[in-house]
PDB file of C-alpha atoms in Angstrom:
ATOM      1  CA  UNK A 219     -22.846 -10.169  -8.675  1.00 61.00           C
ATOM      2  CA  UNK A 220     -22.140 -12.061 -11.956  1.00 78.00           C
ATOM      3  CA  UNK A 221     -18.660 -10.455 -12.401  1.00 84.00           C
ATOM      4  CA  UNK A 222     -17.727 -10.913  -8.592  1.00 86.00           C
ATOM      5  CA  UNK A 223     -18.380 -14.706  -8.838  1.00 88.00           C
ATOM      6  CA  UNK A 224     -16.762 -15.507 -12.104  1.00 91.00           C
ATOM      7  CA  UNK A 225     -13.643 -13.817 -10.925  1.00 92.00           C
ATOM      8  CA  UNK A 226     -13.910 -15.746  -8.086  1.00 90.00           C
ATOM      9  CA  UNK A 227     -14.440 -18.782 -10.282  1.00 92.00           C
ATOM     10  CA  UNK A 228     -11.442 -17.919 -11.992  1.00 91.00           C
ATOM     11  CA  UNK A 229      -8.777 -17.567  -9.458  1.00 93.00           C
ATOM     12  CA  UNK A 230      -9.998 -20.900  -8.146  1.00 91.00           C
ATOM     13  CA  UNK A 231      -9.391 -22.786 -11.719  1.00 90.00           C
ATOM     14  CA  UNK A 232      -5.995 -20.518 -11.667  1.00 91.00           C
ATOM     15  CA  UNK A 233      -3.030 -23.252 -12.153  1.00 86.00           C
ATOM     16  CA  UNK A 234       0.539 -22.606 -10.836  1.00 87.00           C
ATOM     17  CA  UNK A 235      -1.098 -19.203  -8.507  1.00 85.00           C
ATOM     18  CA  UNK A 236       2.303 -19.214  -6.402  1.00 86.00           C
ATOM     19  CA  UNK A 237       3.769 -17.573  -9.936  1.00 84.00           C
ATOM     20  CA  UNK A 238       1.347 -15.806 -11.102  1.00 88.00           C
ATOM     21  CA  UNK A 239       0.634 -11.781  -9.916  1.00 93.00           C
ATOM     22  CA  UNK A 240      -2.762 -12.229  -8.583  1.00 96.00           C
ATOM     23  CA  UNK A 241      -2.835  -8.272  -7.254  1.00 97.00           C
ATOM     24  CA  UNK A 242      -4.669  -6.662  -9.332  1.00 96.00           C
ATOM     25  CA  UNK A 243      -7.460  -9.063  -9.445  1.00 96.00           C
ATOM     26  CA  UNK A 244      -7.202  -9.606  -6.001  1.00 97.00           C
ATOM     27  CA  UNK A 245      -8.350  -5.531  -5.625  1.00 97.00           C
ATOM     28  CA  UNK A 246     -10.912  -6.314  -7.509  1.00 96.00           C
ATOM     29  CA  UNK A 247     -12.410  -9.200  -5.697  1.00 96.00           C
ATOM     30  CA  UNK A 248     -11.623  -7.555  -2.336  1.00 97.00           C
ATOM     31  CA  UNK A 249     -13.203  -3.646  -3.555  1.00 97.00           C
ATOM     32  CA  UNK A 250     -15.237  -4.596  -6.107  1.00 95.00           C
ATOM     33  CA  UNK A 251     -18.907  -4.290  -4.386  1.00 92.00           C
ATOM     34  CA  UNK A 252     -22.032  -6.036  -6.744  1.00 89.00           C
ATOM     35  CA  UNK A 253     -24.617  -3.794  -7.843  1.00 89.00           C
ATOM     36  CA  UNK A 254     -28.469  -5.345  -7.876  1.00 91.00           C
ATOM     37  CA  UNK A 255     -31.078  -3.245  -9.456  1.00 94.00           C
ATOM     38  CA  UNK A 256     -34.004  -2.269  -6.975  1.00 96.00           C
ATOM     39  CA  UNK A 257     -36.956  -5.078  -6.793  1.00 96.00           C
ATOM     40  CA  UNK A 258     -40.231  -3.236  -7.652  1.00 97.00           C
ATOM     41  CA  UNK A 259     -41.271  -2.471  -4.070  1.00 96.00           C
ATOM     42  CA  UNK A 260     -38.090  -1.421  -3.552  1.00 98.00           C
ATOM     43  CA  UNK A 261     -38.415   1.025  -6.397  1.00 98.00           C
ATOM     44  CA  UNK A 262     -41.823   2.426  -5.103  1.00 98.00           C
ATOM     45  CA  UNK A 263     -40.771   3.055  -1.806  1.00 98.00           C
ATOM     46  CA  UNK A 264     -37.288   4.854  -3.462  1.00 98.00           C
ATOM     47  CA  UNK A 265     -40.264   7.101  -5.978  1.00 98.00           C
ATOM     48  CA  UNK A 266     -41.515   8.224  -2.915  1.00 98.00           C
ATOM     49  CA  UNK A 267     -38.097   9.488  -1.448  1.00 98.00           C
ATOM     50  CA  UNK A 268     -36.737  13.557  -1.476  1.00 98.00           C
ATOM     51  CA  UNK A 269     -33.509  12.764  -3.408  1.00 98.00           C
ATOM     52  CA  UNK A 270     -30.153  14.218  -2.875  1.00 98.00           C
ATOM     53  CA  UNK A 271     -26.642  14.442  -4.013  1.00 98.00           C
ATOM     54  CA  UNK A 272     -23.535  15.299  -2.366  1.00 98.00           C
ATOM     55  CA  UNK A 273     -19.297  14.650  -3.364  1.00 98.00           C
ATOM     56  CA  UNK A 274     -16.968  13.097  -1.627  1.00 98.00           C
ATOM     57  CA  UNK A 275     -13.398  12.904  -2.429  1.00 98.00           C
ATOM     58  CA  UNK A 276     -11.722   9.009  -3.417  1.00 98.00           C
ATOM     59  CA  UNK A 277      -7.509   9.619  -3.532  1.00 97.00           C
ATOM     60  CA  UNK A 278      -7.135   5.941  -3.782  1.00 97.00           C
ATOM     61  CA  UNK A 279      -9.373   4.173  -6.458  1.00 97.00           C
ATOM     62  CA  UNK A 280     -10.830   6.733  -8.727  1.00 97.00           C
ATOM     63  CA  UNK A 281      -8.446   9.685  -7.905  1.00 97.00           C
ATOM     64  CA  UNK A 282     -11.329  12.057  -7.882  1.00 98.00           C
ATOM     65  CA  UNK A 283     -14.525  13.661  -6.268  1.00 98.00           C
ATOM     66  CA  UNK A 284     -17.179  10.855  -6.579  1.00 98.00           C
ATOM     67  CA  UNK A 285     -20.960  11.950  -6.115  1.00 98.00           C
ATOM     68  CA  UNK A 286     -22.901   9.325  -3.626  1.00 98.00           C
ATOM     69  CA  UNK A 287     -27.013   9.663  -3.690  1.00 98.00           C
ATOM     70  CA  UNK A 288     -29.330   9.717  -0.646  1.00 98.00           C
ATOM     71  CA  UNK A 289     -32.797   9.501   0.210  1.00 98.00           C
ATOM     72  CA  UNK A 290     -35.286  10.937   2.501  1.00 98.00           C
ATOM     73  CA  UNK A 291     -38.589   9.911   4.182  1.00 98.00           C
ATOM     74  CA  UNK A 292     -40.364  12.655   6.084  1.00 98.00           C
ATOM     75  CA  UNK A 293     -39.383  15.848   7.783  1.00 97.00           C
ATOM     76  CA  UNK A 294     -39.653  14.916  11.459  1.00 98.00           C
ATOM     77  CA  UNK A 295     -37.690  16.008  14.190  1.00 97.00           C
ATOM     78  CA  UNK A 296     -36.501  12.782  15.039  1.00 98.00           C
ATOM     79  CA  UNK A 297     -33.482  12.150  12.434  1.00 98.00           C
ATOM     80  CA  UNK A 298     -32.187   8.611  11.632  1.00 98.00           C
ATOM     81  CA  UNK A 299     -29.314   7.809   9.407  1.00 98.00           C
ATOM     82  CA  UNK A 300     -28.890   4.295   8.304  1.00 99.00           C
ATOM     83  CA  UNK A 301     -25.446   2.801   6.396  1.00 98.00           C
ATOM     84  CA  UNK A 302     -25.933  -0.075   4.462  1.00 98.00           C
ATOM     85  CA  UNK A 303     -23.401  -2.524   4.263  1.00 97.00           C
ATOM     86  CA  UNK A 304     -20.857  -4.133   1.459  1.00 96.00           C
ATOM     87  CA  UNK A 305     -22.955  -5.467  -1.980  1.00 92.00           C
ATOM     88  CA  UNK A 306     -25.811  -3.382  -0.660  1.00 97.00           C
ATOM     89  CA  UNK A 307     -27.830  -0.423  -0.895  1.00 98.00           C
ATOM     90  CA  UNK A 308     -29.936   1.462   0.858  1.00 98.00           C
ATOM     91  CA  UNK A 309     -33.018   0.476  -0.560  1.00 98.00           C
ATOM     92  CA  UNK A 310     -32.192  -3.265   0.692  1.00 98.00           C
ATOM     93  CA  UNK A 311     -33.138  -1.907   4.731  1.00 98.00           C
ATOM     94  CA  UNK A 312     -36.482  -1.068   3.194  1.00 98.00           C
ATOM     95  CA  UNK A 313     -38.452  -3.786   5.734  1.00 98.00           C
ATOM     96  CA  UNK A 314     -37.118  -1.135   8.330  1.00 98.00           C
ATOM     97  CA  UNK A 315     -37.505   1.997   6.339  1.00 98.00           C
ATOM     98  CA  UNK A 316     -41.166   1.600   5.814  1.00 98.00           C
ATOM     99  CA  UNK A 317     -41.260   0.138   9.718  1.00 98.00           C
ATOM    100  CA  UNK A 318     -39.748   3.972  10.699  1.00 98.00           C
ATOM    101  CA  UNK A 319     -42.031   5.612   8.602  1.00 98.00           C
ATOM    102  CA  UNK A 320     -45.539   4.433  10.911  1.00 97.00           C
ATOM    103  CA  UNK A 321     -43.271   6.837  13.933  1.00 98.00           C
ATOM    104  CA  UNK A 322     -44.360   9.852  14.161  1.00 96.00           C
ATOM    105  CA  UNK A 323     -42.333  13.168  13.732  1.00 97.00           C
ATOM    106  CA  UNK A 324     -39.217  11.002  11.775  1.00 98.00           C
ATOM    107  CA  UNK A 325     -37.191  11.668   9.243  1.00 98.00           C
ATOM    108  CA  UNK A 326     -34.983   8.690   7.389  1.00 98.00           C
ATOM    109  CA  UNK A 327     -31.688   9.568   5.931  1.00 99.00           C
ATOM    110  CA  UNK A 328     -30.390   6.668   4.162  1.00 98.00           C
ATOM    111  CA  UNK A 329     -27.990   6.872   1.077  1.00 98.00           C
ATOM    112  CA  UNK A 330     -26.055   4.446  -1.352  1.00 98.00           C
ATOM    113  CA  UNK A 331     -22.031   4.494  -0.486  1.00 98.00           C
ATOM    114  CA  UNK A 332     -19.787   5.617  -3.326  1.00 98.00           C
ATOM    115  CA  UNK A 333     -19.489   2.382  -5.312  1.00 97.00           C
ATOM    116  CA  UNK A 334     -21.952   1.266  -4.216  1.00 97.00           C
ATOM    117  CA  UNK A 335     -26.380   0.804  -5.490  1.00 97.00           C
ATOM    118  CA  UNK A 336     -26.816   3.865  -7.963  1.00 97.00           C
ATOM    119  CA  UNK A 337     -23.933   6.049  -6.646  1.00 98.00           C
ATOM    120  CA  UNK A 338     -20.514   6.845  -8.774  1.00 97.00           C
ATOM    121  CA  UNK A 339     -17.397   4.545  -8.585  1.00 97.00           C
ATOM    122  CA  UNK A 340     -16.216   1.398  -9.956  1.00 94.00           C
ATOM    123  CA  UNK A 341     -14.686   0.028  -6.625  1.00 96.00           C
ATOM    124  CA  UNK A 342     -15.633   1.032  -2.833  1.00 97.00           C
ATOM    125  CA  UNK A 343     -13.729   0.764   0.712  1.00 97.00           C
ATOM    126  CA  UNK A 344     -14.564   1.151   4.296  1.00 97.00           C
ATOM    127  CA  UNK A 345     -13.034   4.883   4.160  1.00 97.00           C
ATOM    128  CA  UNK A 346     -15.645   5.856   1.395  1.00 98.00           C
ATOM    129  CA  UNK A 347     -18.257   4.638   3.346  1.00 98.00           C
ATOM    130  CA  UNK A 348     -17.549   6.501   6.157  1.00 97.00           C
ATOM    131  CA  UNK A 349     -17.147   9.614   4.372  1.00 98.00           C
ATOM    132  CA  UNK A 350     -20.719   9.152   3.224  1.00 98.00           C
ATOM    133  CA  UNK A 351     -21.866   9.011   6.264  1.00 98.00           C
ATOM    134  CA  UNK A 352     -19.927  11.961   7.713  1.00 98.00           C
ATOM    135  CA  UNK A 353     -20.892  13.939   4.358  1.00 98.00           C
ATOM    136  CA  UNK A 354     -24.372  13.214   5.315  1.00 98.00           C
ATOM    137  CA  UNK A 355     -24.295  14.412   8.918  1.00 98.00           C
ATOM    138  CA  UNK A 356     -22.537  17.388   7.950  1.00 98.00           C
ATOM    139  CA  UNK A 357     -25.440  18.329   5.175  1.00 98.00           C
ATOM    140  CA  UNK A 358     -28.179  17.345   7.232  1.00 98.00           C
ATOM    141  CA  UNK A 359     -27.337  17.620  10.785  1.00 97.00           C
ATOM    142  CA  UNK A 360     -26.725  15.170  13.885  1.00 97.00           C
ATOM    143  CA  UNK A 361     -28.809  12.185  13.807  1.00 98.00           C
ATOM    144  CA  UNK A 362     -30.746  10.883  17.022  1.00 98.00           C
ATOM    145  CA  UNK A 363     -30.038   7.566  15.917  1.00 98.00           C
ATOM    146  CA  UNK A 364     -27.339   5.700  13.562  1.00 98.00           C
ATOM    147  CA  UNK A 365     -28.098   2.037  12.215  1.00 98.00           C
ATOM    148  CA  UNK A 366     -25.431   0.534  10.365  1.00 98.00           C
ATOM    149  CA  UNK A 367     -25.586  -2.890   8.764  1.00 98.00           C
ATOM    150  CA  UNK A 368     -22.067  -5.012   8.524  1.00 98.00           C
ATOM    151  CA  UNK A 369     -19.157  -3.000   6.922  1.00 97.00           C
ATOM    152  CA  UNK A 370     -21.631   0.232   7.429  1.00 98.00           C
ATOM    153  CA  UNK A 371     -21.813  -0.582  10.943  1.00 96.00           C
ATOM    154  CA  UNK A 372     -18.332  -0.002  11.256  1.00 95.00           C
ATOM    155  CA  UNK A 373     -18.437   2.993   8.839  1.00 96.00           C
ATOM    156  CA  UNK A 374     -21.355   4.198  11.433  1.00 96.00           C
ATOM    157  CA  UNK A 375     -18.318   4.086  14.411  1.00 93.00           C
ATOM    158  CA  UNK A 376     -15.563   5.665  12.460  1.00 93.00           C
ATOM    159  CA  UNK A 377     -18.202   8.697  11.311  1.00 95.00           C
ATOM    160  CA  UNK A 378     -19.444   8.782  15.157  1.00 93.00           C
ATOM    161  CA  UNK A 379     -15.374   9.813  16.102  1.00 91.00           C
ATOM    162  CA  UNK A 380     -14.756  12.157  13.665  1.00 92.00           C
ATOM    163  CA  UNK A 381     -17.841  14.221  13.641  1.00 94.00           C
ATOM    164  CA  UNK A 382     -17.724  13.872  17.530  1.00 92.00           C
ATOM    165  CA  UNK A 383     -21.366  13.789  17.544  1.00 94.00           C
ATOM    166  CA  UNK A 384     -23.762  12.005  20.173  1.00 94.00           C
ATOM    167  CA  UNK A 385     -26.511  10.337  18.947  1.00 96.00           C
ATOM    168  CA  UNK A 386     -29.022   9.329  21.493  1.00 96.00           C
ATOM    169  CA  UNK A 387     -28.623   5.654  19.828  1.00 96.00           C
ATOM    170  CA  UNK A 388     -26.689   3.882  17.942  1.00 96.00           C
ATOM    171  CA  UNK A 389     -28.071   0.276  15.938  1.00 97.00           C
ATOM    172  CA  UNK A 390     -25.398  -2.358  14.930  1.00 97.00           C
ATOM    173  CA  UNK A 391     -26.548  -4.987  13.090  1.00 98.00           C
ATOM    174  CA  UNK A 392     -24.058  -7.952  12.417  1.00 98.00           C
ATOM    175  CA  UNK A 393     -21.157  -5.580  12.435  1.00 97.00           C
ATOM    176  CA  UNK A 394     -17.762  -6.371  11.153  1.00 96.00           C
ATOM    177  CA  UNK A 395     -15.257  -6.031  13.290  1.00 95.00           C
ATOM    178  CA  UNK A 396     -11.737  -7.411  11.635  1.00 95.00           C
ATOM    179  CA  UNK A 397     -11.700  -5.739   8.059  1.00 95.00           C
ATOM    180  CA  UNK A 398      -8.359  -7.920   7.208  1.00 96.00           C
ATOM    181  CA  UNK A 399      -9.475 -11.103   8.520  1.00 96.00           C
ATOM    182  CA  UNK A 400     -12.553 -11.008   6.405  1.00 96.00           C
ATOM    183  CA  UNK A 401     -10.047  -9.937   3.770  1.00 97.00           C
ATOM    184  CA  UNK A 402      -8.080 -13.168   4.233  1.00 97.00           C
ATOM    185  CA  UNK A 403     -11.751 -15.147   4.695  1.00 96.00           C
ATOM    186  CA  UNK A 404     -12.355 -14.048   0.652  1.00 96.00           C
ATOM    187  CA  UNK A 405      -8.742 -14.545  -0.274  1.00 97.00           C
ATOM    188  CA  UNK A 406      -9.095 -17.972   1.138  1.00 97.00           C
ATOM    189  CA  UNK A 407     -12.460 -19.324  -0.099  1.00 95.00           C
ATOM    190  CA  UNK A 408     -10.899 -18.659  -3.819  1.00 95.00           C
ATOM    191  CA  UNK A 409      -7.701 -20.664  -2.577  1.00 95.00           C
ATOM    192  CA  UNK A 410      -5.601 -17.464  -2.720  1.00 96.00           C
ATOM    193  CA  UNK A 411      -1.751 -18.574  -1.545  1.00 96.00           C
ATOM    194  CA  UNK A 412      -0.784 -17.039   1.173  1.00 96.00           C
ATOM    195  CA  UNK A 413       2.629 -15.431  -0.981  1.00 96.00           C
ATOM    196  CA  UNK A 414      -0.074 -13.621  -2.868  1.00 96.00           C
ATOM    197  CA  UNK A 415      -2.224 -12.567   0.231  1.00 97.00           C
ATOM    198  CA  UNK A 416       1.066 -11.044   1.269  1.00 97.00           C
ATOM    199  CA  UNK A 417       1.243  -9.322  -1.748  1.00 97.00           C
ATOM    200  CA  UNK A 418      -1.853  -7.905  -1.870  1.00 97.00           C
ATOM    201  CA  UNK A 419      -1.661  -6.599   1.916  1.00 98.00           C
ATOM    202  CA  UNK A 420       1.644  -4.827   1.096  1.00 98.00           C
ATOM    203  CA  UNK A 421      -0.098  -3.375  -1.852  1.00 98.00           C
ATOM    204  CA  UNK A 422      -2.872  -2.361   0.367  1.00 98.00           C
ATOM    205  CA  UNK A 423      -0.332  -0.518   2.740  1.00 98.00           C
ATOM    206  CA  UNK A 424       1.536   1.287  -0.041  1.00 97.00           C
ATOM    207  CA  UNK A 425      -1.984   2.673  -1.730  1.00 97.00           C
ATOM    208  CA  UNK A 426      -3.561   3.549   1.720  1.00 96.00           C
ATOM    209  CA  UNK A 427      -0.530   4.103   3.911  1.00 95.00           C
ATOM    210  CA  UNK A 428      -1.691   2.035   6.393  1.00 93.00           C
ATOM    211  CA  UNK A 429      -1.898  -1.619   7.196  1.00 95.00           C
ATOM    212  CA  UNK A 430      -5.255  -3.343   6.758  1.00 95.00           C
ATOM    213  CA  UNK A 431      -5.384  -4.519  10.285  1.00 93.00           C
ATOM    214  CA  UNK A 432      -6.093  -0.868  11.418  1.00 92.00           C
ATOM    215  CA  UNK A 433      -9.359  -0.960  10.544  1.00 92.00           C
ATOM    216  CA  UNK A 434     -10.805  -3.015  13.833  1.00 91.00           C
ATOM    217  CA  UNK A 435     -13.570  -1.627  15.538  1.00 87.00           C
ATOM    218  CA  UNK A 436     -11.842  -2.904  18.936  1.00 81.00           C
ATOM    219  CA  UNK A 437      -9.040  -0.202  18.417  1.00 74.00           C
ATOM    220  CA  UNK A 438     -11.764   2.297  17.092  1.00 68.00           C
ATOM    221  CA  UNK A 439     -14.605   2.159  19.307  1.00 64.00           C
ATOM    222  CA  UNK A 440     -14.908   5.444  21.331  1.00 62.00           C
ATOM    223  CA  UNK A 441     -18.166   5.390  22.836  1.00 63.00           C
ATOM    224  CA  UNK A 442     -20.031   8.392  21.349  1.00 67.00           C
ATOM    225  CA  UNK A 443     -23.594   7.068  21.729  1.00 68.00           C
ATOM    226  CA  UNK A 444     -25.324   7.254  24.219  1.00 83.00           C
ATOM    227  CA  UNK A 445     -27.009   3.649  23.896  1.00 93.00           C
ATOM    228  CA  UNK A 446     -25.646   0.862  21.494  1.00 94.00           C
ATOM    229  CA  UNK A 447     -27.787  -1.899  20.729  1.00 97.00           C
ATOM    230  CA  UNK A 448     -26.342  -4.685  18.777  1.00 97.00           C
ATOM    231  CA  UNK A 449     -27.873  -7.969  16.996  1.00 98.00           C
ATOM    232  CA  UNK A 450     -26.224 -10.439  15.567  1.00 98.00           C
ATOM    233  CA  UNK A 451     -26.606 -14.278  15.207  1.00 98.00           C
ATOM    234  CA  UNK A 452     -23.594 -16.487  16.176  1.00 96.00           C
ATOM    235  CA  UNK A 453     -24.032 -18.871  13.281  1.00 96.00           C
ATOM    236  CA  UNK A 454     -23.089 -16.004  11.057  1.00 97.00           C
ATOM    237  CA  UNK A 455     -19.959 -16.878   9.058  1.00 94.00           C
ATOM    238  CA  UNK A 456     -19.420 -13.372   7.496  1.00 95.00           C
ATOM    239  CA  UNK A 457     -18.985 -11.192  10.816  1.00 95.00           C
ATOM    240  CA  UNK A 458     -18.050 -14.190  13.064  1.00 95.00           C
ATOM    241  CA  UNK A 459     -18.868 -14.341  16.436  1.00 96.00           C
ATOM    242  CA  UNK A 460     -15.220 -14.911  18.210  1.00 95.00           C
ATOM    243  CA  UNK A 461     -14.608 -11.640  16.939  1.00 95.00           C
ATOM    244  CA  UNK A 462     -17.530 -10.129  18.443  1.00 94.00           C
ATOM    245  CA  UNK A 463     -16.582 -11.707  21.941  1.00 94.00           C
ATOM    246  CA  UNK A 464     -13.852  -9.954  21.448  1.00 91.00           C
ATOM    247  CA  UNK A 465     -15.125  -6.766  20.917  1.00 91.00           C
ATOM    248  CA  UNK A 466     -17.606  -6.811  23.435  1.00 91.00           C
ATOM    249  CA  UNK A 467     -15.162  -7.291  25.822  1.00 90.00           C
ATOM    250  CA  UNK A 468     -14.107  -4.264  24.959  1.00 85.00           C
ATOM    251  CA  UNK A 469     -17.090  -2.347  25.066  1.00 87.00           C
ATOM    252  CA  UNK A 470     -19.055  -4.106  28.356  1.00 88.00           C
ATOM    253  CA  UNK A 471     -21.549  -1.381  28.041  1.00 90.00           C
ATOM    254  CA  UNK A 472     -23.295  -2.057  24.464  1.00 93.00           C
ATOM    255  CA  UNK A 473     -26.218  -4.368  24.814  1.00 96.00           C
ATOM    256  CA  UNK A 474     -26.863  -6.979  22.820  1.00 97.00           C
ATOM    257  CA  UNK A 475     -29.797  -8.965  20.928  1.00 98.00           C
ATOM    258  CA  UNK A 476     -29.074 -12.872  19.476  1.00 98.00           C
ATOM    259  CA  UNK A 477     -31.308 -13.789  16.742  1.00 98.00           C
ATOM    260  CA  UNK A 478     -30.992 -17.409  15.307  1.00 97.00           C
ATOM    261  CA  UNK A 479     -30.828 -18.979  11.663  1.00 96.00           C
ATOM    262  CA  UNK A 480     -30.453 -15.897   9.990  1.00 97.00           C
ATOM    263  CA  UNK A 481     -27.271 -15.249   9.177  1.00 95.00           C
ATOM    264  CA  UNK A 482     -25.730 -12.371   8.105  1.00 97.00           C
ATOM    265  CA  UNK A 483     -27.955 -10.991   5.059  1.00 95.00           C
ATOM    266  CA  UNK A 484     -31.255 -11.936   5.995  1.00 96.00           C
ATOM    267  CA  UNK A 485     -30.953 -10.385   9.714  1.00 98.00           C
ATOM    268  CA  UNK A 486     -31.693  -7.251   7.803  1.00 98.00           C
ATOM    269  CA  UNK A 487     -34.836  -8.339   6.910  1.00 97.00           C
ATOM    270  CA  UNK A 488     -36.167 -10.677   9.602  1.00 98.00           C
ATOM    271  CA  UNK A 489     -39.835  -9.232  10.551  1.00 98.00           C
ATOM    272  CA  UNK A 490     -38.407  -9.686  14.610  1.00 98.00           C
ATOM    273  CA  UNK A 491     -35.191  -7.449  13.794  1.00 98.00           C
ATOM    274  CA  UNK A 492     -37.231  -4.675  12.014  1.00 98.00           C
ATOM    275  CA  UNK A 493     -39.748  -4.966  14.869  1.00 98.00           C
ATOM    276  CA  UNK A 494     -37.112  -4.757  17.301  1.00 98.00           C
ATOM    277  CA  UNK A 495     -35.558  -1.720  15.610  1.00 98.00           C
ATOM    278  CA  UNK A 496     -38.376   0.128  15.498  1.00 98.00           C
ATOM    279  CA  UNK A 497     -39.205  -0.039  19.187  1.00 98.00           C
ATOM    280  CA  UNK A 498     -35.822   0.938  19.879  1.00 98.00           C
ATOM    281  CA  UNK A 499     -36.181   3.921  17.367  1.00 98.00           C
ATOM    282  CA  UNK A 500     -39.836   5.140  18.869  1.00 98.00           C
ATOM    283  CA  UNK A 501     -38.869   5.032  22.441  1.00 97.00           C
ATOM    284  CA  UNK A 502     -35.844   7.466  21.675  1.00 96.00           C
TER     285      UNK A 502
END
């Protein structure tokens, strides 16, 4: 987190940014995902995890195979996959991790995106994530249920298309749905000029080939799931909610959950959410 805000503190006190390549720096703040250490209860419930390994290939940033890490709780026949979201890990959904674990016959899959917590690479992307997640489900098998905080709730949909599986429900919690606005939203809050925005979004189409505004969840939302249950809070200023209007005008059929004052971290960890969750979860 330290090296995330002091570049941001630096391209703020940048003079004269209209002649000045901000590019490469702007990669970093935009891909660069902070890495916090487990808190100790964190760490205990991690100790008591089956851990696992498994590649995935990264063509853009580190040109090679990176290995992500996962973790496991229980053996049940119920399987649950959760995707964290951007800055996270997925020891930070541990309020709902130890939640699932009271269900009987469960089994948690949840694993840190490349880039990301304790797994390999230096910077991170939506794609990555959602190769994680499809990694996983290869490995391990369909899930009955996918929860997917922020960016990993839009990893969750991408991996639901191109593994065509059905899981019986899918959880989004505050889910991004514009990658390149909230691109611009970071750009903008370090007083990025709008030359070098262009810049970097040109860069962005000549590394991945595509432009950033392909990755919205309106244009990519195929209804796999059988159920999706969303929360969010409208106040949130990170996944904000005209996009979501949006969105759900798009998809009529997903039902939704408003949750107040919580914004878009803590909703994670609100003792309503996790309860919520987990009801959803044991009545699958």
């Amino acid at each position: 987190m330290k090296k995330l805000k002091l570049l941001h503190r630096h391209i703020l006190a940048l003079e004269n940014k209209e002649d000045v390549d901000l590019t490469a720096m702007l990669w970093q703040l935009i891909c660069y995902s902070p890495k916090m250490p487990p808190r100790l209860q964190q760490q205990q419930l991690l100790d008591e995890a089956e851990k696992f390994t498994l590649p995935v290939d990264d063509p853009h940033f580190a040109k090679s195979v990176l290995n992500f890490n996962g973790f496991i709780w229980g053996d049940g026949s119920k399987k649950v996959l959760i995707t964290h979201g951007w800055g996270s890990k997925a020891i930070d959904f541990d309020e709902v991790i130890t939640g699932l674990k009271a269900i009987d016959d469960i089994q948690i899959i949840a694993f840190d995106a490349p880039g990301n917590g304790s797994s390999e690479g230096e910077l991170s992307n939506l794609i990555l994530f959602a190769k994680a997640a499809e990694a996983t489900i290869s490995r391990y098998g369909a899930p009955d249920v996918m929860i997917g905080h922020s960016l990993g709730a839009m990893a969750n949909v991408i991996a639901i298309n191109e593994t065509n599986i059905k899981p019986a429900l899918q959880i989004s919690i505050a889910p991004l749905i514009k990658l390149k606005e909230n691109f611009k939203a970071t750009m903008n809050a370090a007083e990025v000029p709008v030359s070098a925005q262009e810049n970097f979004f040109e860069s962005f189409r000549e590394l991945f080939e595509l432009d950033a505004s392909y990755f919205d969840i309106n244009s990519k939302h195929i209804t796999g799931a059988l159920k999706h249950w969303l929360a969010f809070d409208r106040e949130d200023r990170v996944s904000p909610y005209i996009y979501l209007q949006e969105f759900l005008s798009v998809n009529p059929e997903t039902i939704t959950h408003e949750y107040f004052e919580l914004g878009h971290e803590r909703i994670i960890k609100d003792a309503g959410v996790v309860g919520d969750i987990v009801g959803l979860v044991k009545a699958v």
